[in-house]
JSON list of C-alpha atoms and ligand atoms in Angstrom, two decimals:
[
{"chain": "N", "resi": 1, "resn": "MET", "atom": "CA", "xyz": [112.96, 39.04, 17.68]},
{"chain": "N", "resi": 2, "resn": "SER", "atom": "CA", "xyz": [116.84, 40.39, 19.36]},
{"chain": "N", "resi": 3, "resn": "ALA", "atom": "CA", "xyz": [119.44, 37.96, 20.18]},
{"chain": "N", "resi": 4, "resn": "ASN", "atom": "CA", "xyz": [118.85, 39.47, 23.29]},
{"chain": "N", "resi": 5, "resn": "HIS", "atom": "CA", "xyz": [115.28, 38.23, 23.27]},
{"chain": "N", "resi": 6, "resn": "GLN", "atom": "CA", "xyz": [116.49, 34.75, 22.25]},
{"chain": "N", "resi": 7, "resn": "ALA", "atom": "CA", "xyz": [119.29, 34.78, 25.10]},
{"chain": "N", "resi": 8, "resn": "ASN", "atom": "CA", "xyz": [116.59, 35.23, 27.83]},
{"chain": "N", "resi": 9, "resn": "SER", "atom": "CA", "xyz": [113.93, 33.03, 26.16]},
{"chain": "N", "resi": 10, "resn": "THR", "atom": "CA", "xyz": [113.85, 30.48, 28.63]},
{"chain": "N", "resi": 11, "resn": "LEU", "atom": "CA", "xyz": [111.79, 29.54, 31.98]},
{"chain": "N", "resi": 12, "resn": "GLU", "atom": "CA", "xyz": [114.45, 30.88, 34.47]},
{"chain": "N", "resi": 13, "resn": "ALA", "atom": "CA", "xyz": [113.77, 33.38, 36.87]},
{"chain": "N", "resi": 14, "resn": "LEU", "atom": "CA", "xyz": [115.14, 36.71, 36.01]},
{"chain": "N", "resi": 15, "resn": "LYS", "atom": "CA", "xyz": [117.86, 38.31, 37.74]},
{"chain": "N", "resi": 16, "resn": "PRO", "atom": "CA", "xyz": [117.31, 42.17, 39.01]},
{"chain": "N", "resi": 17, "resn": "PHE", "atom": "CA", "xyz": [118.48, 44.41, 36.50]},
{"chain": "N", "resi": 18, "resn": "ALA", "atom": "CA", "xyz": [118.90, 47.91, 35.68]},
{"chain": "N", "resi": 19, "resn": "VAL", "atom": "CA", "xyz": [118.81, 49.66, 31.88]},
{"chain": "N", "resi": 20, "resn": "TYR", "atom": "CA", "xyz": [119.91, 53.32, 31.29]},
{"chain": "N", "resi": 21, "resn": "PHE", "atom": "CA", "xyz": [117.39, 55.58, 28.88]},
{"chain": "N", "resi": 22, "resn": "SER", "atom": "CA", "xyz": [118.76, 58.95, 28.08]},
{"chain": "N", "resi": 23, "resn": "LEU", "atom": "CA", "xyz": [116.43, 61.98, 29.24]},
{"chain": "N", "resi": 24, "resn": "ASN", "atom": "CA", "xyz": [117.40, 63.69, 26.72]},
{"chain": "N", "resi": 25, "resn": "ASN", "atom": "CA", "xyz": [116.79, 61.84, 23.91]},
{"chain": "N", "resi": 26, "resn": "GLY", "atom": "CA", "xyz": [115.31, 58.46, 24.96]},
{"chain": "N", "resi": 27, "resn": "LEU", "atom": "CA", "xyz": [117.84, 56.24, 23.76]},
{"chain": "N", "resi": 28, "resn": "SER", "atom": "CA", "xyz": [119.72, 53.97, 25.73]},
{"chain": "N", "resi": 29, "resn": "ASN", "atom": "CA", "xyz": [123.67, 53.44, 25.53]},
{"chain": "N", "resi": 30, "resn": "THR", "atom": "CA", "xyz": [123.81, 49.50, 25.90]},
{"chain": "N", "resi": 31, "resn": "LYS", "atom": "CA", "xyz": [120.77, 48.31, 24.08]},
{"chain": "N", "resi": 32, "resn": "PRO", "atom": "CA", "xyz": [120.15, 48.42, 20.41]},
{"chain": "N", "resi": 33, "resn": "SER", "atom": "CA", "xyz": [116.96, 50.02, 19.47]},
{"chain": "N", "resi": 34, "resn": "ILE", "atom": "CA", "xyz": [114.33, 49.02, 16.87]},
{"chain": "N", "resi": 35, "resn": "LYS", "atom": "CA", "xyz": [114.02, 51.47, 14.06]},
{"chain": "N", "resi": 36, "resn": "ARG", "atom": "CA", "xyz": [110.80, 51.93, 11.93]},
{"chain": "N", "resi": 37, "resn": "HIS", "atom": "CA", "xyz": [111.44, 54.23, 8.66]},
{"chain": "N", "resi": 38, "resn": "LEU", "atom": "CA", "xyz": [108.70, 55.61, 6.43]},
{"chain": "N", "resi": 39, "resn": "SER", "atom": "CA", "xyz": [108.84, 52.37, 4.09]},
{"chain": "N", "resi": 40, "resn": "GLN", "atom": "CA", "xyz": [107.60, 50.26, 6.68]},
{"chain": "N", "resi": 41, "resn": "MET", "atom": "CA", "xyz": [104.41, 51.86, 6.77]},
{"chain": "N", "resi": 42, "resn": "LYS", "atom": "CA", "xyz": [102.94, 52.16, 3.53]},
{"chain": "N", "resi": 43, "resn": "GLY", "atom": "CA", "xyz": [99.52, 52.74, 2.88]},
{"chain": "N", "resi": 44, "resn": "MET", "atom": "CA", "xyz": [99.25, 53.92, 6.56]},
{"chain": "N", "resi": 45, "resn": "TYR", "atom": "CA", "xyz": [99.07, 57.53, 5.89]},
{"chain": "N", "resi": 46, "resn": "ALA", "atom": "CA", "xyz": [96.24, 59.38, 4.27]},
{"chain": "N", "resi": 47, "resn": "ASP", "atom": "CA", "xyz": [97.91, 61.20, 1.36]},
{"chain": "N", "resi": 48, "resn": "ASP", "atom": "CA", "xyz": [100.11, 58.50, -0.55]},
{"chain": "N", "resi": 49, "resn": "GLU", "atom": "CA", "xyz": [101.61, 61.21, -3.00]},
{"chain": "N", "resi": 50, "resn": "ALA", "atom": "CA", "xyz": [103.18, 62.91, -0.18]},
{"chain": "N", "resi": 51, "resn": "TYR", "atom": "CA", "xyz": [104.13, 59.19, 1.31]},
{"chain": "N", "resi": 52, "resn": "GLU", "atom": "CA", "xyz": [105.84, 58.92, -2.08]},
{"chain": "N", "resi": 53, "resn": "ALA", "atom": "CA", "xyz": [107.78, 61.81, -2.11]},
{"chain": "N", "resi": 54, "resn": "LEU", "atom": "CA", "xyz": [109.22, 61.35, 1.15]},
{"chain": "N", "resi": 55, "resn": "ILE", "atom": "CA", "xyz": [110.32, 57.86, 0.17]},
{"chain": "N", "resi": 56, "resn": "LYS", "atom": "CA", "xyz": [112.27, 59.53, -2.69]},
{"chain": "N", "resi": 57, "resn": "GLU", "atom": "CA", "xyz": [113.95, 61.90, -0.53]},
{"chain": "N", "resi": 58, "resn": "GLY", "atom": "CA", "xyz": [115.42, 59.25, 1.46]},
{"chain": "N", "resi": 59, "resn": "ASN", "atom": "CA", "xyz": [112.63, 57.29, 3.62]},
{"chain": "N", "resi": 60, "resn": "PRO", "atom": "CA", "xyz": [113.16, 59.13, 6.91]},
{"chain": "N", "resi": 61, "resn": "LEU", "atom": "CA", "xyz": [113.36, 57.46, 10.31]},
{"chain": "N", "resi": 62, "resn": "LEU", "atom": "CA", "xyz": [110.07, 58.16, 11.93]},
{"chain": "N", "resi": 63, "resn": "TYR", "atom": "CA", "xyz": [110.43, 56.42, 15.38]},
{"chain": "N", "resi": 64, "resn": "GLU", "atom": "CA", "xyz": [112.45, 54.17, 17.04]},
{"chain": "N", "resi": 65, "resn": "PHE", "atom": "CA", "xyz": [111.93, 51.86, 20.51]},
{"chain": "N", "resi": 66, "resn": "TYR", "atom": "CA", "xyz": [113.35, 48.88, 22.60]},
{"chain": "N", "resi": 67, "resn": "ASP", "atom": "CA", "xyz": [112.45, 45.54, 23.31]},
{"chain": "N", "resi": 68, "resn": "LEU", "atom": "CA", "xyz": [114.49, 44.29, 25.91]},
{"chain": "N", "resi": 69, "resn": "GLY", "atom": "CA", "xyz": [113.72, 40.63, 25.38]},
{"chain": "N", "resi": 70, "resn": "VAL", "atom": "CA", "xyz": [111.83, 40.16, 28.98]},
{"chain": "N", "resi": 71, "resn": "PRO", "atom": "CA", "xyz": [110.58, 36.57, 28.55]},
{"chain": "N", "resi": 72, "resn": "GLU", "atom": "CA", "xyz": [106.92, 36.78, 27.84]},
{"chain": "N", "resi": 73, "resn": "ALA", "atom": "CA", "xyz": [105.55, 35.15, 31.08]},
{"chain": "N", "resi": 74, "resn": "PRO", "atom": "CA", "xyz": [102.35, 36.41, 32.58]},
{"chain": "N", "resi": 75, "resn": "GLY", "atom": "CA", "xyz": [104.31, 37.55, 35.75]},
{"chain": "N", "resi": 76, "resn": "ASN", "atom": "CA", "xyz": [106.40, 39.63, 34.02]},
{"chain": "N", "resi": 77, "resn": "LEU", "atom": "CA", "xyz": [106.98, 43.40, 32.54]},
{"chain": "N", "resi": 78, "resn": "ALA", "atom": "CA", "xyz": [107.99, 44.22, 29.47]},
{"chain": "N", "resi": 79, "resn": "PHE", "atom": "CA", "xyz": [109.33, 48.31, 29.41]},
{"chain": "N", "resi": 80, "resn": "GLY", "atom": "CA", "xyz": [111.21, 50.77, 27.14]},
{"chain": "N", "resi": 81, "resn": "THR", "atom": "CA", "xyz": [111.28, 53.54, 25.97]},
{"chain": "N", "resi": 82, "resn": "SER", "atom": "CA", "xyz": [109.75, 54.76, 22.27]},
{"chain": "N", "resi": 83, "resn": "ILE", "atom": "CA", "xyz": [110.98, 57.95, 20.26]},
{"chain": "N", "resi": 84, "resn": "VAL", "atom": "CA", "xyz": [108.76, 59.26, 17.83]},
{"chain": "N", "resi": 85, "resn": "TYR", "atom": "CA", "xyz": [110.48, 62.39, 15.55]},
{"chain": "N", "resi": 86, "resn": "PRO", "atom": "CA", "xyz": [109.04, 65.25, 14.71]},
{"chain": "N", "resi": 87, "resn": "GLY", "atom": "CA", "xyz": [107.65, 65.46, 10.92]},
{"chain": "N", "resi": 88, "resn": "LYS", "atom": "CA", "xyz": [104.45, 64.99, 8.54]},
{"chain": "N", "resi": 89, "resn": "VAL", "atom": "CA", "xyz": [103.32, 63.23, 5.64]},
{"chain": "N", "resi": 90, "resn": "GLY", "atom": "CA", "xyz": [101.47, 65.87, 3.84]},
{"chain": "N", "resi": 91, "resn": "ASN", "atom": "CA", "xyz": [99.39, 67.12, 7.01]},
{"chain": "N", "resi": 92, "resn": "GLU", "atom": "CA", "xyz": [99.48, 64.10, 9.10]},
{"chain": "N", "resi": 93, "resn": "TYR", "atom": "CA", "xyz": [101.92, 63.98, 11.86]},
{"chain": "N", "resi": 94, "resn": "TYR", "atom": "CA", "xyz": [104.51, 61.44, 12.24]},
{"chain": "N", "resi": 95, "resn": "MET", "atom": "CA", "xyz": [103.07, 58.17, 14.52]},
{"chain": "N", "resi": 96, "resn": "THR", "atom": "CA", "xyz": [103.63, 54.82, 15.22]},
{"chain": "N", "resi": 97, "resn": "LYS", "atom": "CA", "xyz": [102.36, 52.08, 13.86]},
{"chain": "N", "resi": 98, "resn": "GLY", "atom": "CA", "xyz": [99.92, 51.19, 16.60]},
{"chain": "N", "resi": 99, "resn": "HIS", "atom": "CA", "xyz": [98.86, 48.15, 18.12]},
{"chain": "N", "resi": 100, "resn": "TYR", "atom": "CA", "xyz": [96.68, 45.94, 19.88]},
{"chain": "N", "resi": 101, "resn": "HIS", "atom": "CA", "xyz": [97.45, 43.22, 22.17]},
{"chain": "N", "resi": 102, "resn": "THR", "atom": "CA", "xyz": [97.18, 39.77, 21.49]},
{"chain": "N", "resi": 103, "resn": "ILE", "atom": "CA", "xyz": [96.03, 39.62, 24.85]},
{"chain": "N", "resi": 104, "resn": "LEU", "atom": "CA", "xyz": [93.40, 42.03, 24.16]},
{"chain": "N", "resi": 105, "resn": "ASP", "atom": "CA", "xyz": [92.26, 42.70, 27.60]},
{"chain": "N", "resi": 106, "resn": "THR", "atom": "CA", "xyz": [95.80, 43.81, 28.83]},
{"chain": "N", "resi": 107, "resn": "ALA", "atom": "CA", "xyz": [96.51, 47.64, 29.76]},
{"chain": "N", "resi": 108, "resn": "GLU", "atom": "CA", "xyz": [99.82, 49.45, 29.34]},
{"chain": "N", "resi": 109, "resn": "VAL", "atom": "CA", "xyz": [101.17, 52.71, 30.98]},
{"chain": "N", "resi": 110, "resn": "TYR", "atom": "CA", "xyz": [103.10, 55.50, 28.95]},
{"chain": "N", "resi": 111, "resn": "TYR", "atom": "CA", "xyz": [105.13, 58.09, 30.75]},
{"chain": "N", "resi": 112, "resn": "CYS", "atom": "CA", "xyz": [106.21, 61.08, 28.95]},
{"chain": "N", "resi": 113, "resn": "ILE", "atom": "CA", "xyz": [109.60, 62.27, 29.36]},
{"chain": "N", "resi": 114, "resn": "GLY", "atom": "CA", "xyz": [109.99, 64.93, 26.47]},
{"chain": "N", "resi": 115, "resn": "GLY", "atom": "CA", "xyz": [108.10, 66.48, 23.66]},
{"chain": "N", "resi": 116, "resn": "GLN", "atom": "CA", "xyz": [104.52, 66.86, 23.12]},
{"chain": "N", "resi": 117, "resn": "GLY", "atom": "CA", "xyz": [102.11, 64.79, 21.39]},
{"chain": "N", "resi": 118, "resn": "LEU", "atom": "CA", "xyz": [98.88, 62.59, 21.74]},
{"chain": "N", "resi": 119, "resn": "MET", "atom": "CA", "xyz": [97.79, 59.01, 22.61]},
{"chain": "N", "resi": 120, "resn": "LEU", "atom": "CA", "xyz": [95.14, 58.13, 19.73]},
{"chain": "N", "resi": 121, "resn": "MET", "atom": "CA", "xyz": [93.32, 54.91, 21.34]},
{"chain": "N", "resi": 122, "resn": "GLU", "atom": "CA", "xyz": [90.33, 52.73, 20.15]},
{"chain": "N", "resi": 123, "resn": "THR", "atom": "CA", "xyz": [88.36, 49.08, 20.55]},
{"chain": "N", "resi": 124, "resn": "PRO", "atom": "CA", "xyz": [86.94, 46.92, 18.31]},
{"chain": "N", "resi": 125, "resn": "GLU", "atom": "CA", "xyz": [83.54, 48.25, 19.19]},
{"chain": "N", "resi": 126, "resn": "GLY", "atom": "CA", "xyz": [84.34, 51.79, 18.30]},
{"chain": "N", "resi": 127, "resn": "ASP", "atom": "CA", "xyz": [84.99, 53.76, 21.19]},
{"chain": "N", "resi": 128, "resn": "TRP", "atom": "CA", "xyz": [87.62, 55.85, 20.94]},
{"chain": "N", "resi": 129, "resn": "ASP", "atom": "CA", "xyz": [89.94, 58.65, 22.73]},
{"chain": "N", "resi": 130, "resn": "ALA", "atom": "CA", "xyz": [92.90, 60.75, 22.39]},
{"chain": "N", "resi": 131, "resn": "GLN", "atom": "CA", "xyz": [95.15, 61.69, 25.62]},
{"chain": "N", "resi": 132, "resn": "GLU", "atom": "CA", "xyz": [97.73, 64.59, 25.35]},
{"chain": "N", "resi": 133, "resn": "PHE", "atom": "CA", "xyz": [101.71, 63.72, 25.91]},
{"chain": "N", "resi": 134, "resn": "THR", "atom": "CA", "xyz": [103.38, 66.47, 27.49]},
{"chain": "N", "resi": 135, "resn": "PRO", "atom": "CA", "xyz": [106.56, 65.78, 29.84]},
{"chain": "N", "resi": 136, "resn": "GLY", "atom": "CA", "xyz": [105.59, 64.55, 32.88]},
{"chain": "N", "resi": 137, "resn": "LYS", "atom": "CA", "xyz": [102.12, 63.33, 32.14]},
{"chain": "N", "resi": 138, "resn": "ALA", "atom": "CA", "xyz": [101.29, 59.47, 32.39]},
{"chain": "N", "resi": 139, "resn": "VAL", "atom": "CA", "xyz": [98.55, 58.06, 29.83]},
{"chain": "N", "resi": 140, "resn": "TYR", "atom": "CA", "xyz": [96.77, 54.81, 30.81]},
{"chain": "N", "resi": 141, "resn": "VAL", "atom": "CA", "xyz": [95.83, 52.73, 27.85]},
{"chain": "N", "resi": 142, "resn": "PRO", "atom": "CA", "xyz": [92.92, 50.29, 29.11]},
{"chain": "N", "resi": 143, "resn": "GLY", "atom": "CA", "xyz": [92.71, 46.69, 28.00]},
{"chain": "N", "resi": 144, "resn": "ARG", "atom": "CA", "xyz": [90.79, 46.15, 24.96]},
{"chain": "N", "resi": 145, "resn": "TYR", "atom": "CA", "xyz": [92.18, 49.66, 23.16]},
{"chain": "N", "resi": 146, "resn": "ALA", "atom": "CA", "xyz": [94.54, 50.11, 20.22]},
{"chain": "N", "resi": 147, "resn": "HIS", "atom": "CA", "xyz": [97.38, 52.63, 20.76]},
{"chain": "N", "resi": 148, "resn": "ARG", "atom": "CA", "xyz": [99.28, 54.58, 18.72]},
{"chain": "N", "resi": 149, "resn": "SER", "atom": "CA", "xyz": [101.83, 57.46, 19.52]},
{"chain": "N", "resi": 150, "resn": "ILE", "atom": "CA", "xyz": [101.66, 60.43, 17.36]},
{"chain": "N", "resi": 151, "resn": "ASN", "atom": "CA", "xyz": [103.99, 63.30, 17.58]},
{"chain": "N", "resi": 152, "resn": "THR", "atom": "CA", "xyz": [102.19, 66.91, 17.14]},
{"chain": "N", "resi": 153, "resn": "GLY", "atom": "CA", "xyz": [105.36, 68.95, 18.22]},
{"chain": "N", "resi": 154, "resn": "THR", "atom": "CA", "xyz": [108.78, 70.15, 16.78]},
{"chain": "N", "resi": 155, "resn": "GLU", "atom": "CA", "xyz": [111.00, 68.00, 19.24]},
{"chain": "N", "resi": 156, "resn": "PRO", "atom": "CA", "xyz": [111.32, 64.05, 19.42]},
{"chain": "N", "resi": 157, "resn": "LEU", "atom": "CA", "xyz": [108.12, 62.78, 21.40]},
{"chain": "N", "resi": 158, "resn": "ILE", "atom": "CA", "xyz": [109.82, 60.45, 24.08]},
{"chain": "N", "resi": 159, "resn": "THR", "atom": "CA", "xyz": [107.71, 58.18, 26.27]},
{"chain": "N", "resi": 160, "resn": "PHE", "atom": "CA", "xyz": [108.39, 55.20, 28.85]},
{"chain": "N", "resi": 161, "resn": "TYR", "atom": "CA", "xyz": [106.21, 52.62, 28.76]},
{"chain": "N", "resi": 162, "resn": "VAL", "atom": "CA", "xyz": [105.69, 49.14, 30.60]},
{"chain": "N", "resi": 163, "resn": "PHE", "atom": "CA", "xyz": [103.08, 46.17, 30.00]},
{"chain": "N", "resi": 164, "resn": "ARG", "atom": "CA", "xyz": [102.42, 42.78, 30.74]},
{"chain": "N", "resi": 165, "resn": "ALA", "atom": "CA", "xyz": [105.14, 41.00, 28.79]},
{"chain": "N", "resi": 166, "resn": "ASP", "atom": "CA", "xyz": [102.72, 38.34, 27.73]},
{"chain": "N", "resi": 167, "resn": "ALA", "atom": "CA", "xyz": [100.45, 40.71, 26.02]},
{"chain": "N", "resi": 168, "resn": "GLY", "atom": "CA", "xyz": [102.13, 40.17, 22.49]},
{"chain": "N", "resi": 169, "resn": "HIS", "atom": "CA", "xyz": [101.37, 42.81, 19.74]},
{"chain": "N", "resi": 170, "resn": "ASP", "atom": "CA", "xyz": [98.74, 42.31, 17.36]},
{"chain": "N", "resi": 171, "resn": "TYR", "atom": "CA", "xyz": [99.74, 44.63, 14.22]},
{"chain": "N", "resi": 172, "resn": "GLY", "atom": "CA", "xyz": [97.89, 42.98, 11.62]},
{"chain": "N", "resi": 173, "resn": "SER", "atom": "CA", "xyz": [94.61, 44.62, 11.93]},
{"chain": "N", "resi": 174, "resn": "ILE", "atom": "CA", "xyz": [95.84, 48.10, 12.44]},
{"chain": "N", "resi": 175, "resn": "GLU", "atom": "CA", "xyz": [98.23, 47.65, 9.05]},
{"chain": "N", "resi": 176, "resn": "THR", "atom": "CA", "xyz": [94.57, 46.51, 7.11]},
{"chain": "N", "resi": 177, "resn": "LYS", "atom": "CA", "xyz": [92.04, 48.74, 8.51]},
{"chain": "N", "resi": 178, "resn": "GLY", "atom": "CA", "xyz": [93.74, 51.61, 9.74]},
{"chain": "N", "resi": 179, "resn": "PHE", "atom": "CA", "xyz": [92.44, 53.50, 13.12]},
{"chain": "N", "resi": 180, "resn": "ARG", "atom": "CA", "xyz": [89.31, 55.39, 12.65]},
{"chain": "N", "resi": 181, "resn": "ASN", "atom": "CA", "xyz": [90.67, 58.47, 13.02]},
{"chain": "N", "resi": 182, "resn": "ILE", "atom": "CA", "xyz": [93.71, 60.45, 12.13]},
{"chain": "N", "resi": 183, "resn": "VAL", "atom": "CA", "xyz": [95.91, 63.54, 13.00]},
{"chain": "N", "resi": 184, "resn": "VAL", "atom": "CA", "xyz": [96.66, 66.21, 10.88]},
{"chain": "N", "resi": 185, "resn": "GLU", "atom": "CA", "xyz": [97.74, 69.60, 11.10]},
{"chain": "N", "resi": 186, "resn": "ARG", "atom": "CA", "xyz": [95.45, 72.74, 10.58]},
{"chain": "N", "resi": 187, "resn": "ASP", "atom": "CA", "xyz": [95.97, 76.51, 11.20]},
{"chain": "N", "resi": 188, "resn": "GLY", "atom": "CA", "xyz": [99.13, 75.20, 12.72]},
{"chain": "N", "resi": 189, "resn": "ARG", "atom": "CA", "xyz": [97.10, 73.02, 15.40]},
{"chain": "N", "resi": 190, "resn": "PRO", "atom": "CA", "xyz": [96.70, 69.17, 15.67]},
{"chain": "N", "resi": 191, "resn": "GLU", "atom": "CA", "xyz": [92.96, 68.50, 14.91]},
{"chain": "N", "resi": 192, "resn": "ILE", "atom": "CA", "xyz": [91.51, 65.03, 15.00]},
{"chain": "N", "resi": 193, "resn": "ILE", "atom": "CA", "xyz": [89.63, 64.18, 11.72]},
{"chain": "N", "resi": 194, "resn": "ALA", "atom": "CA", "xyz": [88.22, 60.76, 10.51]},
{"chain": "N", "resi": 195, "resn": "ASN", "atom": "CA", "xyz": [90.44, 58.86, 8.56]},
{"chain": "N", "resi": 196, "resn": "PRO", "atom": "CA", "xyz": [89.23, 58.84, 4.77]},
{"chain": "N", "resi": 197, "resn": "LYS", "atom": "CA", "xyz": [91.05, 55.30, 4.36]},
{"chain": "N", "resi": 198, "resn": "TRP", "atom": "CA", "xyz": [89.19, 53.30, 7.25]},
{"chain": "N", "resi": 199, "resn": "ALA", "atom": "CA", "xyz": [87.28, 50.80, 5.91]},
{"chain": "Q", "resi": 201, "resn": "NI", "atom": "NI1", "xyz": [101.19, 48.33, 23.60]}
]
């Protein structure tokens, strides 16, 4: 929870406001981002040896995103950018942790500003889907779908997201079980395969 979040956590109505996010790198010049390094994703990549080697080499920054602290009320919208950097752990592309929404039946939209990748999605019942991110493409994540952004390109994957502010994030089941599928590079191209760690 950011200081900004705490300052805004009241039931007072929000005043109109605007935030800048760069179309070049996705970053704001006025708001702090939340950063996720590889060490925060222990066990979430298939190749544990490649993971440990990368941690020793310097624990790379995998992605960053924004939480602007919009109060978690049902009429509010949370929004911001997410930037997933290019790279791989073994042959598995850099990705976000991914999450369900705590209010499971709440949707989200992601609009791709730069880079290329996939939005990997799945429901608790086992339906899954992957939609391509390319600049200009908006991806609709329906309610009930866990979602994870994956950078399959060579540039930062920059997306802008917006969802119901009270939806909440449930990382727990993803951190322990993973997604049913992972995205790896095979012959220079992304391929979706079964997650060998999924239980
Ligand atoms: Ni979400």
